[in-house]
XYZ file of C-alpha atoms in Angstrom:
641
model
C 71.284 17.941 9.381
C 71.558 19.419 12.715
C 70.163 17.043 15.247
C 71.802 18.925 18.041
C 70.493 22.245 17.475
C 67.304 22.705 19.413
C 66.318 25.784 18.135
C 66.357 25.340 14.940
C 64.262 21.862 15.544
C 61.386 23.815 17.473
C 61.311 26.051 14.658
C 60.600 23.817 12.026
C 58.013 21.566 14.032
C 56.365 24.436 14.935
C 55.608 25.617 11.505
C 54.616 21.942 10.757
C 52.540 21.281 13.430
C 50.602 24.723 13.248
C 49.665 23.715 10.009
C 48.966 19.812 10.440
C 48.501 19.687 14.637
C 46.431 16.365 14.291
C 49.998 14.024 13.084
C 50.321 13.072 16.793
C 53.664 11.138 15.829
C 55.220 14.309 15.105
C 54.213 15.567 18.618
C 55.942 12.669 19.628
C 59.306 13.128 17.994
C 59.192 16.770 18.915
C 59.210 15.473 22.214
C 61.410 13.039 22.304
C 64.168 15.781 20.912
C 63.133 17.996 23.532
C 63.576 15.196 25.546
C 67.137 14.398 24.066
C 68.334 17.564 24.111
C 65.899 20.063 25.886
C 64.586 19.794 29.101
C 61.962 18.254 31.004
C 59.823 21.080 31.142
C 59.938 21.459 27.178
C 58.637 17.953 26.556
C 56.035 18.596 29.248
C 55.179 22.157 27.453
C 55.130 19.776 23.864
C 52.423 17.399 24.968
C 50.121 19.993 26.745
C 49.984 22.430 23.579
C 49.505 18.512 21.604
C 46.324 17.674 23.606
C 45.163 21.002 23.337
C 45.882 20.652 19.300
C 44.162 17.041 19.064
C 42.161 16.271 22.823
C 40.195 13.845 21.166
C 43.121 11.353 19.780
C 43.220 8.859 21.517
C 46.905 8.321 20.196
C 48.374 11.468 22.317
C 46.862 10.342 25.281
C 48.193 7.399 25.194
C 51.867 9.015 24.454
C 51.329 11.586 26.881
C 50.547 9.076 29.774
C 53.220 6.928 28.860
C 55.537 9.553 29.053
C 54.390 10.359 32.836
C 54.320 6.793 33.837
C 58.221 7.098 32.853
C 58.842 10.180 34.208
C 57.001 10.608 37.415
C 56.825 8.582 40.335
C 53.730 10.453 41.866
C 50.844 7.649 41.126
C 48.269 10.415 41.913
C 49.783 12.520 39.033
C 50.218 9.499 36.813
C 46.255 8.775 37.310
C 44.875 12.292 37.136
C 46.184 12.485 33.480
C 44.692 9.271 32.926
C 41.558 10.677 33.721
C 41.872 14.138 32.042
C 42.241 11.832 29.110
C 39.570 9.585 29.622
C 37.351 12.248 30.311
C 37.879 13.293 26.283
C 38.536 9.545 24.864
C 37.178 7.150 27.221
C 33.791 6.264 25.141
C 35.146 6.502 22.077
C 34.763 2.886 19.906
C 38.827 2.559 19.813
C 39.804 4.032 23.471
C 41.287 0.204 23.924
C 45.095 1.327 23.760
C 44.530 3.966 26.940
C 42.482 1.635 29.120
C 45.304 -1.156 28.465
C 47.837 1.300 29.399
C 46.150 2.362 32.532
C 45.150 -1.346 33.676
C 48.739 -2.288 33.203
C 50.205 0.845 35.844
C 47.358 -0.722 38.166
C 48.024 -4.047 37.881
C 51.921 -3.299 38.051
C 50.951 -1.643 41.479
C 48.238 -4.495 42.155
C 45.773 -2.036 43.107
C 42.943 -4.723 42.753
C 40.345 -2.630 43.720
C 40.977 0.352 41.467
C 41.238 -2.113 38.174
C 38.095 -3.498 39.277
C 36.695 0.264 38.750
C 38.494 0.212 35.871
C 37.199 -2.560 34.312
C 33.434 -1.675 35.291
C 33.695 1.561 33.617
C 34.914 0.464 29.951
C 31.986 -2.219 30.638
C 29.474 0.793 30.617
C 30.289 1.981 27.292
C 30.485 -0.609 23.676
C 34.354 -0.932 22.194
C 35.933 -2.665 19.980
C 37.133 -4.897 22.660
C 34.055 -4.772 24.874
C 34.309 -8.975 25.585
C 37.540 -9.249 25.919
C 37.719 -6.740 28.851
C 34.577 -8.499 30.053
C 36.430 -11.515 30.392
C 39.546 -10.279 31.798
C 37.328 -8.367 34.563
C 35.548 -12.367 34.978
C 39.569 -13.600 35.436
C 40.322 -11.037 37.997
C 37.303 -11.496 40.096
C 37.899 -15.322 40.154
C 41.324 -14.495 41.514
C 41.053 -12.237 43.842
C 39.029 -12.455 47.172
C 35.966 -9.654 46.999
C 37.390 -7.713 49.712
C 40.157 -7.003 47.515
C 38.030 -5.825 45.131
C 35.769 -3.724 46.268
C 36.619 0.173 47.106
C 37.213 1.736 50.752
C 33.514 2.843 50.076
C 31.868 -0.457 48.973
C 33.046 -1.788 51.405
C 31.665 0.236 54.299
C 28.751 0.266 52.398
C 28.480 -3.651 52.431
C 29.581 -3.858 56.429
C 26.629 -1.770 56.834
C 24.142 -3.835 55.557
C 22.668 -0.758 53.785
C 22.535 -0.493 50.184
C 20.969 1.786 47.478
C 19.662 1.335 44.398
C 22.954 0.479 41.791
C 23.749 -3.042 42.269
C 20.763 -5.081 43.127
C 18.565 -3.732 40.577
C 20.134 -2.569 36.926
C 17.976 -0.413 35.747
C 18.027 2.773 32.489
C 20.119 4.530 34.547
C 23.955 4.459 34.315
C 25.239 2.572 37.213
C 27.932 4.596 39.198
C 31.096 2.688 39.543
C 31.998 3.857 43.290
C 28.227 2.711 44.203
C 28.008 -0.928 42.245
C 27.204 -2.697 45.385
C 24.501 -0.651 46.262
C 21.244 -2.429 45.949
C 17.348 -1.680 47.296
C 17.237 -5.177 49.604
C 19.096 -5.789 52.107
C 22.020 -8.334 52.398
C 21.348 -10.850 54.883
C 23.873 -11.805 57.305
C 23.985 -15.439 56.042
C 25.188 -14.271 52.724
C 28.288 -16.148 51.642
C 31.191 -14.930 49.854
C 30.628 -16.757 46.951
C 27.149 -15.732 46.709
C 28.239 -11.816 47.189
C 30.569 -12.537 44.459
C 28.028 -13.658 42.401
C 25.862 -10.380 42.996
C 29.194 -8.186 41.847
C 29.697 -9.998 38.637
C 26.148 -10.012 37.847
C 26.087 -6.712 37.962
C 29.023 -5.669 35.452
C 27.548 -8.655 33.157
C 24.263 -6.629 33.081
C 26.316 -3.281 32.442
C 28.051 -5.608 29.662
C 25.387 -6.522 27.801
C 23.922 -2.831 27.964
C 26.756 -1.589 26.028
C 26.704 -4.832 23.916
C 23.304 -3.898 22.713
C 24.298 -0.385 21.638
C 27.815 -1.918 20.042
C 25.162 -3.985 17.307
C 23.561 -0.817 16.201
C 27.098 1.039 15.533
C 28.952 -2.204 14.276
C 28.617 -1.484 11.286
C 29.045 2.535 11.104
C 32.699 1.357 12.899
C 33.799 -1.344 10.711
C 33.164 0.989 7.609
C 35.696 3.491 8.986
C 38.817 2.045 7.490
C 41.196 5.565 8.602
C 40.221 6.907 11.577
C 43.644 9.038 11.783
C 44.140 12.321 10.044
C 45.533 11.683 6.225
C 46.283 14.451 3.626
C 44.914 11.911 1.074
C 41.531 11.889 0.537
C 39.048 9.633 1.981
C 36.954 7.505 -0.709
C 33.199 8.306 -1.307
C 32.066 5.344 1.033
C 33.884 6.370 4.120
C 32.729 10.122 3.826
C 29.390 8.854 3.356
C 29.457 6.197 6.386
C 30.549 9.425 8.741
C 27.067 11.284 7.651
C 25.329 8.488 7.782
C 26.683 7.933 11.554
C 26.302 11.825 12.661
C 22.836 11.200 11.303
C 22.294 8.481 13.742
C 24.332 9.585 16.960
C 22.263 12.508 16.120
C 18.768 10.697 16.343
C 19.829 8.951 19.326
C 19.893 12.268 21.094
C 23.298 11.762 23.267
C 24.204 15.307 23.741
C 27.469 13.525 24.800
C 27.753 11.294 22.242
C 27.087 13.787 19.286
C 29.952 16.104 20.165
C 31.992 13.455 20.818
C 31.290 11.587 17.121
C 31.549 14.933 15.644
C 34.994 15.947 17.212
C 36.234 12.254 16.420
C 35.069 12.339 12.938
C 37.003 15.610 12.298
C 39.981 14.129 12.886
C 39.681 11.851 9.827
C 37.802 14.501 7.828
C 39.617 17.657 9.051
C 40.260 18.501 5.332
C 36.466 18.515 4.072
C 34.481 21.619 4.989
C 30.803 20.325 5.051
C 31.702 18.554 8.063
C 33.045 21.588 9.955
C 29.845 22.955 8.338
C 27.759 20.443 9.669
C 29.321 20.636 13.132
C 28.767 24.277 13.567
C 25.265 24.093 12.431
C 24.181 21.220 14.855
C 25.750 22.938 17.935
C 24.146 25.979 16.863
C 20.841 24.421 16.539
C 21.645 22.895 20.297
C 21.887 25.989 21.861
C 25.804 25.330 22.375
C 26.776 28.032 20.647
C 30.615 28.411 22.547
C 31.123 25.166 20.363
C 29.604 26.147 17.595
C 32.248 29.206 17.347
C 34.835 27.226 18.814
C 34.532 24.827 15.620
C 34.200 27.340 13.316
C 37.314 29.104 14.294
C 39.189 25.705 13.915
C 38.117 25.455 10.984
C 39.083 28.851 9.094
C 42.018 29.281 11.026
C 43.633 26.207 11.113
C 41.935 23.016 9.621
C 40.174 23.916 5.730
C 41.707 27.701 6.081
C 42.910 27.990 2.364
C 39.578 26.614 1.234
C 36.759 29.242 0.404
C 33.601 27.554 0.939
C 34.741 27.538 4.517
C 34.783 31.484 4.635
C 31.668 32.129 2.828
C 29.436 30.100 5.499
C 31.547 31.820 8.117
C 30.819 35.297 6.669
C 27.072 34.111 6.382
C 26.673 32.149 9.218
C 28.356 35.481 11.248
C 26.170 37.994 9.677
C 23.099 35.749 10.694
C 24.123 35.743 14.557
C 24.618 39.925 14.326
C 28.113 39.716 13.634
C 28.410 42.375 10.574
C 32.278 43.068 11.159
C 32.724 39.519 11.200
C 30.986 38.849 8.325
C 32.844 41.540 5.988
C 36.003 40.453 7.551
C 35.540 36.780 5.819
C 34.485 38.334 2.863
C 38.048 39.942 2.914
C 39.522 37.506 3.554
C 38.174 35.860 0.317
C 38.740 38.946 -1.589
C 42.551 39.712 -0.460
C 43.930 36.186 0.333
C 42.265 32.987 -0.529
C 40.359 33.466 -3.848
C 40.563 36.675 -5.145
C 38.223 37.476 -8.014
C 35.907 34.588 -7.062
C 32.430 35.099 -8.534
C 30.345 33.708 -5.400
C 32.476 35.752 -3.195
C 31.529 39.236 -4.672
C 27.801 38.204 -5.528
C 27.621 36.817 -1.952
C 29.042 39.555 -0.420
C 27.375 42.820 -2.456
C 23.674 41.029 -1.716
C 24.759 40.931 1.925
C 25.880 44.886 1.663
C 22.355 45.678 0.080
C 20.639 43.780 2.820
C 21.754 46.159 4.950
C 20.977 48.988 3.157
C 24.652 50.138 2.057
C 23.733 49.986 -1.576
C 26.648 52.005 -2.658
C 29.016 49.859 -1.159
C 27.724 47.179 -2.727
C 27.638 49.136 -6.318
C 31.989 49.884 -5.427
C 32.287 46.489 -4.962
C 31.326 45.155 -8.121
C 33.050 48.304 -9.945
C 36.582 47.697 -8.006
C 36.234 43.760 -9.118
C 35.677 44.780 -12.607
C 38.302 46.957 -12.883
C 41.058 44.483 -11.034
C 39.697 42.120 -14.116
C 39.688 44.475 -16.700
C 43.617 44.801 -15.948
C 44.056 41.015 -16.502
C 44.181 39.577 -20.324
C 41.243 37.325 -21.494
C 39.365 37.360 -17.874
C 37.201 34.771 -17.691
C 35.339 36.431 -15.050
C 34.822 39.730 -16.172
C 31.796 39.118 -18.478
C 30.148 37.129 -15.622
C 30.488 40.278 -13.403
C 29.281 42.410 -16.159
C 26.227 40.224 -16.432
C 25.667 39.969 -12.173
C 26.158 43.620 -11.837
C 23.628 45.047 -14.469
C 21.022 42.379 -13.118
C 22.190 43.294 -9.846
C 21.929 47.267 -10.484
C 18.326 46.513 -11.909
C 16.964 44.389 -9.593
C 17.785 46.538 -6.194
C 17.729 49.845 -7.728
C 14.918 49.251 -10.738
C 16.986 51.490 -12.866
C 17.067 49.578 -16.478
C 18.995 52.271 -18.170
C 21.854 52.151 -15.670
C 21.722 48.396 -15.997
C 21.505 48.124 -20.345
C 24.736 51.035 -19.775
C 26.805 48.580 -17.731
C 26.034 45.965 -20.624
C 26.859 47.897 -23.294
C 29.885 48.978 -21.760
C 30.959 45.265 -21.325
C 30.386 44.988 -24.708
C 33.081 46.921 -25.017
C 35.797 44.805 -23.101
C 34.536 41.360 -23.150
C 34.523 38.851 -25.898
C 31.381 37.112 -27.321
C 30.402 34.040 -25.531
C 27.470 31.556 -24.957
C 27.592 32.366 -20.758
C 27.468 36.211 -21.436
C 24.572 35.529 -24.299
C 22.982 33.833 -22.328
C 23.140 36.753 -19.469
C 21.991 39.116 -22.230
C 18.880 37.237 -23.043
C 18.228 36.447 -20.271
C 18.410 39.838 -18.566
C 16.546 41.416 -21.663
C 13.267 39.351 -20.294
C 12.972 40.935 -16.996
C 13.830 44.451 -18.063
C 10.341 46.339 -19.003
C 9.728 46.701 -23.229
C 10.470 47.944 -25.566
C 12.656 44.674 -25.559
C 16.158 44.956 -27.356
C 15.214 41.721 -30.029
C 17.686 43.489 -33.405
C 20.125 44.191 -30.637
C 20.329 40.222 -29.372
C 19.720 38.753 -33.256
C 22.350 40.991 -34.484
C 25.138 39.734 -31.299
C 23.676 36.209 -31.360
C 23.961 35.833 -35.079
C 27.666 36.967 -34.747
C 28.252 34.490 -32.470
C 26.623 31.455 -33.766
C 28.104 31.865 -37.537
C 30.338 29.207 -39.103
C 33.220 31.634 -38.217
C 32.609 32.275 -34.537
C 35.360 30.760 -32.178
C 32.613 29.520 -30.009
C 32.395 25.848 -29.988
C 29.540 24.187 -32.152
C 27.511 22.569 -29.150
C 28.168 25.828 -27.577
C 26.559 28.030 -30.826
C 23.768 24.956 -31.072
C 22.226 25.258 -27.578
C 22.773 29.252 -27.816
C 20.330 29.579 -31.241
C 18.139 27.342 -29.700
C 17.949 29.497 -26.370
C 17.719 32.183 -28.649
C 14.502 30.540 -30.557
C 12.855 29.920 -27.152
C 13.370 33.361 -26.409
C 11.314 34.556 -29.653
C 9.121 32.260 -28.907
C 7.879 34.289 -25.868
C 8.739 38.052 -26.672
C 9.388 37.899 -30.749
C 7.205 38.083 -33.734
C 6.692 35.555 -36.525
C 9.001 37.345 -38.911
C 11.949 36.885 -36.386
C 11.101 33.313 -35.364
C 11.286 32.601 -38.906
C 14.806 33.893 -39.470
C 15.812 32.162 -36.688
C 14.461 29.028 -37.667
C 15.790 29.330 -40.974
C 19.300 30.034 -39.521
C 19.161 27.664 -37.249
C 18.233 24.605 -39.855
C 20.680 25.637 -42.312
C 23.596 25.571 -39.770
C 23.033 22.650 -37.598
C 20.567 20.551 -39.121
C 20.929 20.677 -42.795
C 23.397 17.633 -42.381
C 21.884 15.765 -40.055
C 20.803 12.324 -40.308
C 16.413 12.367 -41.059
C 17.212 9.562 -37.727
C 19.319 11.849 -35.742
C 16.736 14.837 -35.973
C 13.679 12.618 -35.246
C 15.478 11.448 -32.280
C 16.327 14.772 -31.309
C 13.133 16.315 -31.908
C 11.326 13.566 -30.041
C 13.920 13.757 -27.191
C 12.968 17.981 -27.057
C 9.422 17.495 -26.980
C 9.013 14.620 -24.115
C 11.909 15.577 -22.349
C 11.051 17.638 -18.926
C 11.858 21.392 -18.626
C 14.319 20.061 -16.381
C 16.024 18.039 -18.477
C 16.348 20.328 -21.362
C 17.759 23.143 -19.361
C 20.402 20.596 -17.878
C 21.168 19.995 -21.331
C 21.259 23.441 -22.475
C 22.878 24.605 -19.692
C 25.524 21.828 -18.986
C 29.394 22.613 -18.497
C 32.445 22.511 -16.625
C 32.279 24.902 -13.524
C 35.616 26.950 -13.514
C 37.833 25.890 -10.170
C 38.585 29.428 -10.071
C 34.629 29.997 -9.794
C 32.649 27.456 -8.587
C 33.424 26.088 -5.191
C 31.639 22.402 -6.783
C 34.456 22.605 -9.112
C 37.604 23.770 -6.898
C 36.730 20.850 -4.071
C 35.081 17.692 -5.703
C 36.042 15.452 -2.971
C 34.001 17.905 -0.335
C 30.608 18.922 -0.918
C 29.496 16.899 -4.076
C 29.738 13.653 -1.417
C 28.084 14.838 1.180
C 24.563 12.780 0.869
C 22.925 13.880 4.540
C 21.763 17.081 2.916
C 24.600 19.728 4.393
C 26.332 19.985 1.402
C 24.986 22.248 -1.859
C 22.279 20.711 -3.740
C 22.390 20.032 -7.363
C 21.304 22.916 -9.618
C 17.070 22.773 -9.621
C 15.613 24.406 -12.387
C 11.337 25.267 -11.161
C 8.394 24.536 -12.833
C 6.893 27.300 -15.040
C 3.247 28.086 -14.902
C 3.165 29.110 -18.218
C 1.503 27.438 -21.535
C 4.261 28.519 -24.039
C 7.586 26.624 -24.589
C 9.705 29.133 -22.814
C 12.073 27.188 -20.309
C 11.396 28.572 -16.815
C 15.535 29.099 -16.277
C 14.420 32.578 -17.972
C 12.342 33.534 -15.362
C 13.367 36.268 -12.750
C 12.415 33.908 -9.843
C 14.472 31.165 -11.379
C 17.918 33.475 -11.265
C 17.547 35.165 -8.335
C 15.256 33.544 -5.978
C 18.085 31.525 -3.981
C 19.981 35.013 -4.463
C 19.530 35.205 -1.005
C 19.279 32.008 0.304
C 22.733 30.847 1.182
C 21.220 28.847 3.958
C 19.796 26.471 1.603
C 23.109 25.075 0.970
C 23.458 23.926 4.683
C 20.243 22.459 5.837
C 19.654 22.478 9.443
C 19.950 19.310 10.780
C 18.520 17.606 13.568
C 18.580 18.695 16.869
C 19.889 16.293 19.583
C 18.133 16.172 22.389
C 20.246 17.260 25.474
C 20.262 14.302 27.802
C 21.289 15.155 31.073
C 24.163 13.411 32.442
C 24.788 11.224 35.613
C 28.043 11.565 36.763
C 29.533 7.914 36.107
C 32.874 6.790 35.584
C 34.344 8.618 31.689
C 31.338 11.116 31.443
C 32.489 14.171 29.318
C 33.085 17.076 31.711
C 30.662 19.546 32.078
C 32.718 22.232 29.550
C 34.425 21.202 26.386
C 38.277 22.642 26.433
C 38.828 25.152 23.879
C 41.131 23.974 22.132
C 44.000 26.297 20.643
C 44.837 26.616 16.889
C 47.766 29.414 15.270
C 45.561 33.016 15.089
C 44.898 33.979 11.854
C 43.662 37.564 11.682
C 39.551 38.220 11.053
C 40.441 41.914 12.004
C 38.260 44.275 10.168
C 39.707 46.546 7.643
C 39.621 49.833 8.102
C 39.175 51.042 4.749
C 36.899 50.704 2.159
C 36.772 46.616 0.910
C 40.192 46.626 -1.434
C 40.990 43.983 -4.475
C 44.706 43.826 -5.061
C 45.299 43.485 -8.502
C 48.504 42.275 -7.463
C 46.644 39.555 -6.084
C 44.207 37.695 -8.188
C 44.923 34.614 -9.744
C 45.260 33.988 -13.452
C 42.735 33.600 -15.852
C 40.040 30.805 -15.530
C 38.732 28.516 -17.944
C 34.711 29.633 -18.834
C 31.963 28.709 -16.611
C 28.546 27.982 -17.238
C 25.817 31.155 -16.255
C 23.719 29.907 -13.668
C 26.114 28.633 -11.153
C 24.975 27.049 -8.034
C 25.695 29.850 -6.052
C 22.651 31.759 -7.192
């Protein structure tokens, strides 16, 4: 609509781009209008800020060099940003399209010496076109006499007579390419050409079938990678899986190199999925590399999985872990204010964090201020969950039960009956100290599991029989006898005599486990559970970084009580976010020769659009006018506990 205004152009690819900086073809038509109506500098500027957006596409390098190769006639400019590019892309698996476009600007020049380099150093490392460059190197030393081909340096090296320890003799280490002739014995001066040739070749064959080894063990990690661009559409279970499964062996092979380089490849096809940023962050910190660790992190909350809340909470955690508090609370605000407000995990999260260190009160406001900001909303989903979190909560860190039965009471007030908050009740009523409540619970159960209760009839089924177990334990044998009674007259008196054997077979050799999964099964809200909100992310990730199912532990006890009702069971992971993201295995820091595409000895920081972490400086503030719409119910004992 207005092609010629340049302005108005930068404007809108610069709102794109900050928000989707790894579509290199859009850094390419934003140059190319720069280009057609800008300046030269412009498209220059355009580029630089692309390979600091995406320095490990291979893609921009390859635009960005063939931009220079049209645009300058300075070869030694042309080559060093070849080699600022190979330095980020040069090993990786499909670097092909760069090394092409370099060996073409040699050949063009027929500088037969330098392709020769060339060609030995994409021989050091496995590609997807690994023999075909091993053949074309075979072509070009058949054609060209082996003065041509050697360097200014091999070849006073060879007149010498003198040679070290590279050429003759192959051994674990990387070969240098500017020393290939070097070898422990001498020549002898009735060496012939063809035999010296011979020597070179045999030497890049053994370099060859080095990195031909290593290309069978990741053959089939590469071939399973069917998008290694960045998509907004989600990648299918098998190719996330086949990217953990590769970290985990990149990781084993202990190629400090390698690793980061897998890592920042693989998060251009998964930028959208946190657990991998996750995962990133976690291995660099368990490295020692903790620049890139941060560096990663910042990527990803700013820029790459920013609107996503799983992505905050680990920062917040994984901050507050390193000594960051201000950090931490500033994710937490984030969360709060901007990207989920009223999310469950986010206040629970953040409150257990305030009482670790020791602000208890600010903790207490925090819940309050949430339950107020929900109060204001009609048929919150959420507020008898934080009714339930905050008496436990209040009891648990301050052992004060009648502050914590108040705060129930009081929700009694504003909340409507339903199996989640039951279930909070009964639960909550076995780790407070007797007398226990029992006419209190019977008289709100039986309300709720009555033929005119809006609760659904699974729902009021697996709530009387949580309610049975619970008499079990704490009741007498008048009050398990009413139960009973109630309980067969509304959901079994017109049953099948098949249908209750099966089911009363199915309760007694079914695991604890099993039974609570049962009892406890349900849709997670996407407004509450961070499962829920982002399927496609942590719920594939099978290398152990991502949440682990819900786990219910084994009770030491004789009776039938389910062990879900034990204080350990709700609140021993209370503070164990960690769990979620498993340390994973540290790779070994190799040290480095200095051969031909080794990664330099810093990692750039690459740039990404600021998005403020600033701490607040006011008390922690909910904006009613900010918090999203009601959710639909979730289950108690989310996997955030």
């Amino acid at each position: 609509m207005v092609p010629n205004n340049i302005l108005k152009i930068r404007k809108v690819y610069d709102a794109f781009l900050a928000e989707f900086p790894l579509c290199y073809g859009y850094w390419k038509k934003y140059a190319d209008h720069e280009a057609r109506i800008g300046s030269m500098d412009k498209v220059v500027e355009v580029y630089e800020r692309a390979v600091q957006g995406v320095t490990y596409s291979v893609d921009i390098w390859v635009l960005y060099c063939a931009f220079a190769i049209e645009t300058y006639g300075d070869p030694e400019t042309i080559r060093r940003l070849f080699e600022r590019g190979l330095a980020y892309v040069g090993t990786d698996y499909l670097s092909f399209p760069l090394w092409d476009k370099y060996i073409e600007y040699e050949y063009m020049h027929q500088e037969w010496s330098r392709l020769a380099v060339i060609y030995t150093r994409i021989l050091e490392n496995p590609s997807q076109q690994l023999e075909r460059y091993f053949n074309s190197f075979k072509e070009l030393a058949g054609s060209r006499p082996l003065s041509e081909l050697r360097t200014a340096e091999e070849a006073v090296v060879n007149g010498s007579a003198v040679v070290s320890e590279a050429d003759g003799q192959v051994n674990e280490r990387e070969v240098h390419p500017d020393a290939v002739e070097q070898t422990p014995k001498p020549v002898s001066a009735g060496s012939t050409e063809a035999e010296e040739l011979e020597k070179y070749v045999a030497v890049r064959e053994e370099l060859y079938k080095k990195a031909k080894e290593f290309d069978s063990k990741i053959l089939g990690f590469e071939t399973a990678i069917r998008r290694p661009y960045f998509h907004v559409r989600p990648l299918n279970v098998a190719e996330l899986e086949n990217w953990h499964n590769y970290l985990d062996f990149i990781e084993r092979e202990g190629d400090f190199n390698k690793v980061v380089k897998l890592y920042e490849r693989c998060l251009i096809a998964c930028a959208n999925y946190p657990e991998y940023w996750i995962r990133y962050v976690l291995c660099m910190e368990a490295s020692g590399s903790m620049d890139l660790a941060d560096n990663a992190l910042a990527r990803a909350t700013q820029v790459f999985v920013k609107r996503q809340p799983e992505i905050h909470l680990f920062a917040a955690r994984f901050k507050e872990q390193n000594g960051d508090i201000p950090g931490a609370r500033a994710a937490y605000q984030l969360v709060h204010s901007e990207i989920s407000p009223g999310l469950l995990e986010a206040i629970i999260k953040h409150a257990n964090m305030e009482s670790r260190l020791g602000k208890l009160e600010d903790a207490f406001f925090l819940y309050e201020q949430a339950i107020a900001i929900e109060k204001g909303k009609e048929h919150s989903q959420t507020l008898p969950m934080l009714y339930a979190q905050y008496s436990r909560f209040s009891y648990l860190v301050s052992g004060n039960s009648e502050k914590a039965r108040e705060i129930l009471t009081g929700a009694l007030e504003q909340v409507q009956l339903s199996k989640p908050f039951l279930e909070a009740l009964i639960h909550f009523e076995t780790i407070l100290p007797p007398p226990r409540q029992i006419d209190y619970l019977e008289s709100l159960v039986d309300k709720f599991i009555g033929p005119n209760s809006d609760g659904s009839a699974a729902d009021r089924e697996d709530l009387s029989s949580i309610f049975l177990e619970f008499l079990n334990l704490f009741g007498d044998v008048q009050s398990i006898k009413k139960a009973e009674d109630r309980h067969a007259k509304l959901f079994l008196a017109h049953r099948p005599m098949s249908e209750l054997r099966k089911r009363h077979a199915e309760d007694f050799l079914a695991s604890e486990k099993t039974k609570l999964a049962k009892s406890y099964s349900g849709a997670p809200s996407p407004g509450q559970s961070l499962m829920g909100a982002y399927p496609n992310a942590q719920n594939q990730w099978p290398a152990g970084y991502s949440a682990q199912p819900q786990t219910w532990p084994s009770t030491t006890q004789a009776q039938p009580w389910t062990p879900g009702y034990s204080q350990q069971a709700a609140y021993g992971a209370f503070g164990s976010y960690g769990s979620n993201y498993a340390t994973p295995q540290v790779p070994t820091s190799v040290p480095q020769s200095a051969s031909y595409g080794a990664y330099p000895a810093t990692y750039p920081v690459q740039t990404f659009p600021q998005q403020s972490y600033a701490q607040p400086t006011a008390a922690t503030t909910l904006t009613p006018a900010q918090q999203p719409t009601a959710a639909v119910p979730q289950t108690y004992y989310g996997t955030y506990y």
